[in-house]
PDB file of C-alpha atoms in Angstrom:
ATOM      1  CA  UNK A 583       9.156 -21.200   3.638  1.00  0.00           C
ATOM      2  CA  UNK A 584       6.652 -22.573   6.033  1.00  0.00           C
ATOM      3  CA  UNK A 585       8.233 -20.594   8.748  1.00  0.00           C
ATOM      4  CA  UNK A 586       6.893 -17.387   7.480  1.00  0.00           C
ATOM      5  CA  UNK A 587       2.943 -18.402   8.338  1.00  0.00           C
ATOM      6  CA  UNK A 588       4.291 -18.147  12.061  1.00  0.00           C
ATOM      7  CA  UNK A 589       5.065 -14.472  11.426  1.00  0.00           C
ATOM      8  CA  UNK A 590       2.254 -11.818  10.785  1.00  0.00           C
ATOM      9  CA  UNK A 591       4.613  -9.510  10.234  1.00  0.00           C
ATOM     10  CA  UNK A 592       6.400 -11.293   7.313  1.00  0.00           C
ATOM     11  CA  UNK A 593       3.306 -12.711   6.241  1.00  0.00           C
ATOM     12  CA  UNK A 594       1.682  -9.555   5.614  1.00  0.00           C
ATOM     13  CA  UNK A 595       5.020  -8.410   3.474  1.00  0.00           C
ATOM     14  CA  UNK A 596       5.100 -11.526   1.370  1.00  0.00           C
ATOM     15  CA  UNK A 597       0.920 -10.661   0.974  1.00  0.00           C
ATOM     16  CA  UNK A 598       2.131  -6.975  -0.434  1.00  0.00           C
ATOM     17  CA  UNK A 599       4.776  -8.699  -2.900  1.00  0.00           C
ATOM     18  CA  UNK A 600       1.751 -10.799  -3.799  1.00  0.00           C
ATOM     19  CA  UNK A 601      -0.347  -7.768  -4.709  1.00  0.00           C
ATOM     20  CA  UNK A 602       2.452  -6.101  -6.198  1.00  0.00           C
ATOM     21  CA  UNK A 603       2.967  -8.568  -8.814  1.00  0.00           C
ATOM     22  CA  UNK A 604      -0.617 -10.052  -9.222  1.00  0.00           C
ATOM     23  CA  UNK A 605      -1.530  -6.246 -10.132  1.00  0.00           C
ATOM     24  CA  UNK A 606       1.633  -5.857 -12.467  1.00  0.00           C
ATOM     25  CA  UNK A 607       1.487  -8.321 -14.249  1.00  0.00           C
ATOM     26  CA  UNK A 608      -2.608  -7.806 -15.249  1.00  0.00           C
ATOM     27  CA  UNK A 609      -1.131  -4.233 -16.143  1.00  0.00           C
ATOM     28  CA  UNK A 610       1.436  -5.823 -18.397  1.00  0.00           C
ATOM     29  CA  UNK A 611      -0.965  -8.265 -19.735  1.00  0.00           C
ATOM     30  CA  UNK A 612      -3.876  -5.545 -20.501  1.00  0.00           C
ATOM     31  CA  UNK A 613      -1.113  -3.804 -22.282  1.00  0.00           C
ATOM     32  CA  UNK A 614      -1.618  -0.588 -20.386  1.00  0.00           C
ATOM     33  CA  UNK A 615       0.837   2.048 -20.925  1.00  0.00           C
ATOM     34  CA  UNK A 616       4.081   2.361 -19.381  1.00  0.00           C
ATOM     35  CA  UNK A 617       3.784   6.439 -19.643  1.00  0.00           C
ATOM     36  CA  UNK A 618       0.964   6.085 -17.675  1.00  0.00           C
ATOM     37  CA  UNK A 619       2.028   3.615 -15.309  1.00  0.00           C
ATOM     38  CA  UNK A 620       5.550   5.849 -14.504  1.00  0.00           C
ATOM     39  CA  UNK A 621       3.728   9.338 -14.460  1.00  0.00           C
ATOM     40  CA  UNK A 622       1.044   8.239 -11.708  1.00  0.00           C
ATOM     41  CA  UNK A 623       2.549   5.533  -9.352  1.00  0.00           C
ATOM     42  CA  UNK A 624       3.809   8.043  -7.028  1.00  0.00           C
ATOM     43  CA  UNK A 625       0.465   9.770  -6.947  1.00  0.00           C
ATOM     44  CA  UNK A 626      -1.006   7.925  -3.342  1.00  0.00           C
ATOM     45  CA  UNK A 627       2.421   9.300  -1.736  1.00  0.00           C
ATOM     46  CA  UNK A 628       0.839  12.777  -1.935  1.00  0.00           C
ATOM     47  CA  UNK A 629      -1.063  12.848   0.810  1.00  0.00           C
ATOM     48  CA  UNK A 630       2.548  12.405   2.932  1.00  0.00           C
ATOM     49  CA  UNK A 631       2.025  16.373   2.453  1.00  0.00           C
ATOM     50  CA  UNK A 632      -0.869  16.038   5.440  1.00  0.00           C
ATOM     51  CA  UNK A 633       2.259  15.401   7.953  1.00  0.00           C
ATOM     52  CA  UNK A 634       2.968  19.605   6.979  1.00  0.00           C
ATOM     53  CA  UNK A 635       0.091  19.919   9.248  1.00  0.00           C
ATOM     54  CA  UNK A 636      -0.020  17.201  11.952  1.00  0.00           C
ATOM     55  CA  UNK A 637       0.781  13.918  12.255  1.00  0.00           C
ATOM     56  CA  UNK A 638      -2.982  12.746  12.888  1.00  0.00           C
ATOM     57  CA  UNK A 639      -4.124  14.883   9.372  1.00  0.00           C
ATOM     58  CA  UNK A 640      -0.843  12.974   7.794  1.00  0.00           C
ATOM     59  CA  UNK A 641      -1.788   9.169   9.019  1.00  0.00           C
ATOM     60  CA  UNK A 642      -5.563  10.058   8.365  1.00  0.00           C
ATOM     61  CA  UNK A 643      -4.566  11.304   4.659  1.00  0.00           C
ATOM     62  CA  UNK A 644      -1.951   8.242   4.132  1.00  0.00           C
ATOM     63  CA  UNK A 645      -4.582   5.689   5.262  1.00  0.00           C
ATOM     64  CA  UNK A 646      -7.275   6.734   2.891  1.00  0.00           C
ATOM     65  CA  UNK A 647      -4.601   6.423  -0.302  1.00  0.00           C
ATOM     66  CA  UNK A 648      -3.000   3.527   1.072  1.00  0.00           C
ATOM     67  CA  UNK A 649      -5.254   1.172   1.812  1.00  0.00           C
ATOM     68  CA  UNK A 650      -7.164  -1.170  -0.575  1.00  0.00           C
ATOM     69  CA  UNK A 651     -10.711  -0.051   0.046  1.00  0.00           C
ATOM     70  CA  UNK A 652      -9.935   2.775  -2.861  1.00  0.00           C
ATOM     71  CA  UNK A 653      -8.530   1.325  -5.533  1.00  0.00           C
ATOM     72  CA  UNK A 654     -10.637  -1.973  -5.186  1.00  0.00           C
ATOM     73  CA  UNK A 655     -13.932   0.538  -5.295  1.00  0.00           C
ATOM     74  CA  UNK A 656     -12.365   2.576  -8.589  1.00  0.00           C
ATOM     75  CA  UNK A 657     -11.841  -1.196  -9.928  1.00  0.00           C
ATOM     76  CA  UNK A 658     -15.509  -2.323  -9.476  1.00  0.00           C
ATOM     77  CA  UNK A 659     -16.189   0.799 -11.264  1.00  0.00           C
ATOM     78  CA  UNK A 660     -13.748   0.059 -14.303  1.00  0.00           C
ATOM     79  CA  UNK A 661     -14.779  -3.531 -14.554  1.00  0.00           C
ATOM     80  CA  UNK A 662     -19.120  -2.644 -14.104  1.00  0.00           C
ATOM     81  CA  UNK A 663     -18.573   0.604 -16.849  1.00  0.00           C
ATOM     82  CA  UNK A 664     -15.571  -1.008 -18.545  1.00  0.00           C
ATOM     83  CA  UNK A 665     -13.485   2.114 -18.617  1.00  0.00           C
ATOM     84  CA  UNK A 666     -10.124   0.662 -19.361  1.00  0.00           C
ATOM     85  CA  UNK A 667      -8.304   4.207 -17.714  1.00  0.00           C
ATOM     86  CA  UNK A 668      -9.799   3.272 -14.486  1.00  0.00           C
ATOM     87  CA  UNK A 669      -9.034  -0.120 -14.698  1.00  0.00           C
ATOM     88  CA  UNK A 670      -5.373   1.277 -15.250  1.00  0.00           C
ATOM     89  CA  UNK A 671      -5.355   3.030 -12.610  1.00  0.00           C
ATOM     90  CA  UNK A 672      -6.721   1.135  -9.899  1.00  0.00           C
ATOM     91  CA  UNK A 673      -4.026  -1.564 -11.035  1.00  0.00           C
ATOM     92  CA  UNK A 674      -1.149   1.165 -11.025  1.00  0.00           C
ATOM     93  CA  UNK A 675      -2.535   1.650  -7.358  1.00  0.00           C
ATOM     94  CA  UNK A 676      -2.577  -1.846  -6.039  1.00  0.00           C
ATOM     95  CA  UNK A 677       1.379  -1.757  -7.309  1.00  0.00           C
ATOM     96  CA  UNK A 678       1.826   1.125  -5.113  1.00  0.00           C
ATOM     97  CA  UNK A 679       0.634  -0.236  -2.336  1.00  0.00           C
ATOM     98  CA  UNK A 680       1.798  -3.741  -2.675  1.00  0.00           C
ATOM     99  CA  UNK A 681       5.470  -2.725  -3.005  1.00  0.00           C
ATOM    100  CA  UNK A 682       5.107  -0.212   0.122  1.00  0.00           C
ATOM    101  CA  UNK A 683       3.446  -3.094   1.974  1.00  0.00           C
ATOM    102  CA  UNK A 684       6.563  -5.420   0.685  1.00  0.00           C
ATOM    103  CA  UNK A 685       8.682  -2.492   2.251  1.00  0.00           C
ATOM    104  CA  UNK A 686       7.058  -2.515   5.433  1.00  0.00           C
ATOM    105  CA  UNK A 687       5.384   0.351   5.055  1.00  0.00           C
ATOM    106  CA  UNK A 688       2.004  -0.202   6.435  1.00  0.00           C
ATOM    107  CA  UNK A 689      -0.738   1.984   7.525  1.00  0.00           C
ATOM    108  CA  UNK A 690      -0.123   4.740  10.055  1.00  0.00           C
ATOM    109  CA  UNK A 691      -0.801   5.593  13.408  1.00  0.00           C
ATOM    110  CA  UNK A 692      -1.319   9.095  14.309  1.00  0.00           C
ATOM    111  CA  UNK A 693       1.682   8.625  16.899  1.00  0.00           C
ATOM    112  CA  UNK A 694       3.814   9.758  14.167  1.00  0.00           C
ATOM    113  CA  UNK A 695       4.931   8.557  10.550  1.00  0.00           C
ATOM    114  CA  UNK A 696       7.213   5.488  11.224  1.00  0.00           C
ATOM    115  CA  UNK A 697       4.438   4.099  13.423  1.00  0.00           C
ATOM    116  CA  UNK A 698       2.755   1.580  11.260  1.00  0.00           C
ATOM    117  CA  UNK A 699       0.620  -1.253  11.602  1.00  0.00           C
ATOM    118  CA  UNK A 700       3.618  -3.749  10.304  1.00  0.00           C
ATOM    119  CA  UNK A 701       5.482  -2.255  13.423  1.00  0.00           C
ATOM    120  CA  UNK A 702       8.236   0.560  13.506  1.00  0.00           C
ATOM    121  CA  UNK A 703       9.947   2.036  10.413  1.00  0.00           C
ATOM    122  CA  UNK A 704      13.309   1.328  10.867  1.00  0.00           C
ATOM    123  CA  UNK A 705      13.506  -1.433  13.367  1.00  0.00           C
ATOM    124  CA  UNK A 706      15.106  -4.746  12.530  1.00  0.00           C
ATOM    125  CA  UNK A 707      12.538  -8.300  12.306  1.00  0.00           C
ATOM    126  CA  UNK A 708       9.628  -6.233  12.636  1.00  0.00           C
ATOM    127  CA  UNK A 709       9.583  -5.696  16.583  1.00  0.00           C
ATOM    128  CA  UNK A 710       6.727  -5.008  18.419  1.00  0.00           C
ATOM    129  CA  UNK A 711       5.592  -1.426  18.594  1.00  0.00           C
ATOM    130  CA  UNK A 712       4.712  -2.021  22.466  1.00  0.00           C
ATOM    131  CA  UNK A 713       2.394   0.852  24.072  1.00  0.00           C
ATOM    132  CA  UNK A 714       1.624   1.622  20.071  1.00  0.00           C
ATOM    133  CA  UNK A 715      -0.697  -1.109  19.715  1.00  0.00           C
ATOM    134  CA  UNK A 716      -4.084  -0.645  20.334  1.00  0.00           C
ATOM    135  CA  UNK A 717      -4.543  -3.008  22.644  1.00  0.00           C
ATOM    136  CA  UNK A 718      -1.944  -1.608  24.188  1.00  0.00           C
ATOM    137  CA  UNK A 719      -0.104  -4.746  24.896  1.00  0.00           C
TER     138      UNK A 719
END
C-alpha cells in the first residue's frame, strides 16, 4: 500500500476514490434523493459537447465542470444559506468527479481529449505524456 505514495499518478486516483466516497456517503447520510442523485450526475459531462467545436473550447469547457473549484464554491453557498438542494448538488458533483478522477480521467489539455493531466487516456501504468507536459519534459 505504501508503494502507491511513490506514484503521483496512482496517488491522485486513489485521492478521486477518496472524494468519490467521502461525497457519497454524506449524500447517503443527508438522505438526499436518489432521483435526484441519478437524473443529474451526468450533468458536468455536458460540456464534452465543446469538443463539436475545437478541442481548446472542449478542454476549456471540461476543466471548468470538472474541477473542484465549482462545486466546492456552490457548497460554501449551501452550507452559509443552508439550501439543502445545493448542498445536494455540489455533493452529486464531487461524485462525478471523484469517480472520473478514479478512472483516470483528469483535466484536459487542449492537445486533444485523451490528453489529461493523469497522463494519456488509454495508456497502460499511467505513462508519461512526454512533449504534453508543460514543462515540456
Amino acid at each position: 500500500m505504501l508503494s502507491v505514495f511513490k506514484k503521483p499518478i496512482a496517488l491522485l486516483k486513489l485521492e478521486g476514490l477518496a472524494v468519490f466516497l467521502l461525497a457519497l456517503v454524506i449524500y447517503w447520510q443527508q438522505s438526499f434523493g436518489w432521483t435526484l442523485f441519478l437524473s443529474t450526475i451526468l450533468l458536468p459531462d455536458l460540456a464534452l459537447l465543446g469538443y463539436l467545436v475545437n478541442a481548446r473550447v472542449g478542454a476549456t469547457a471540461y476543466n471548468f465542470t470538472h474541477s473542484k473549484v465549482l462545486p466546492s464554491a456552490l457548497a460554501v453557498v449551501a452550507i452559509v444559506t443552508g439550501n439543502a438542494l445545493f448542498s445536494a448538488l455540489a455533493l452529486i458533483w464531487f461524485v462525478h468527479i471523484g469517480v472520473d478522477r478514479m478512472l483516470g480521467y483528469g483535466l484536459k489539455y487542449p492537445e486533444g481529449f485523451k490528453v489529461t493531466h493523469l497522463g494519456t487516456i488509454g495508456q497502460m501504468g499511467g505513462e508519461p505524456r512526454g512533449s504534453y507536459l508543460p514543462c515540456g519534459k
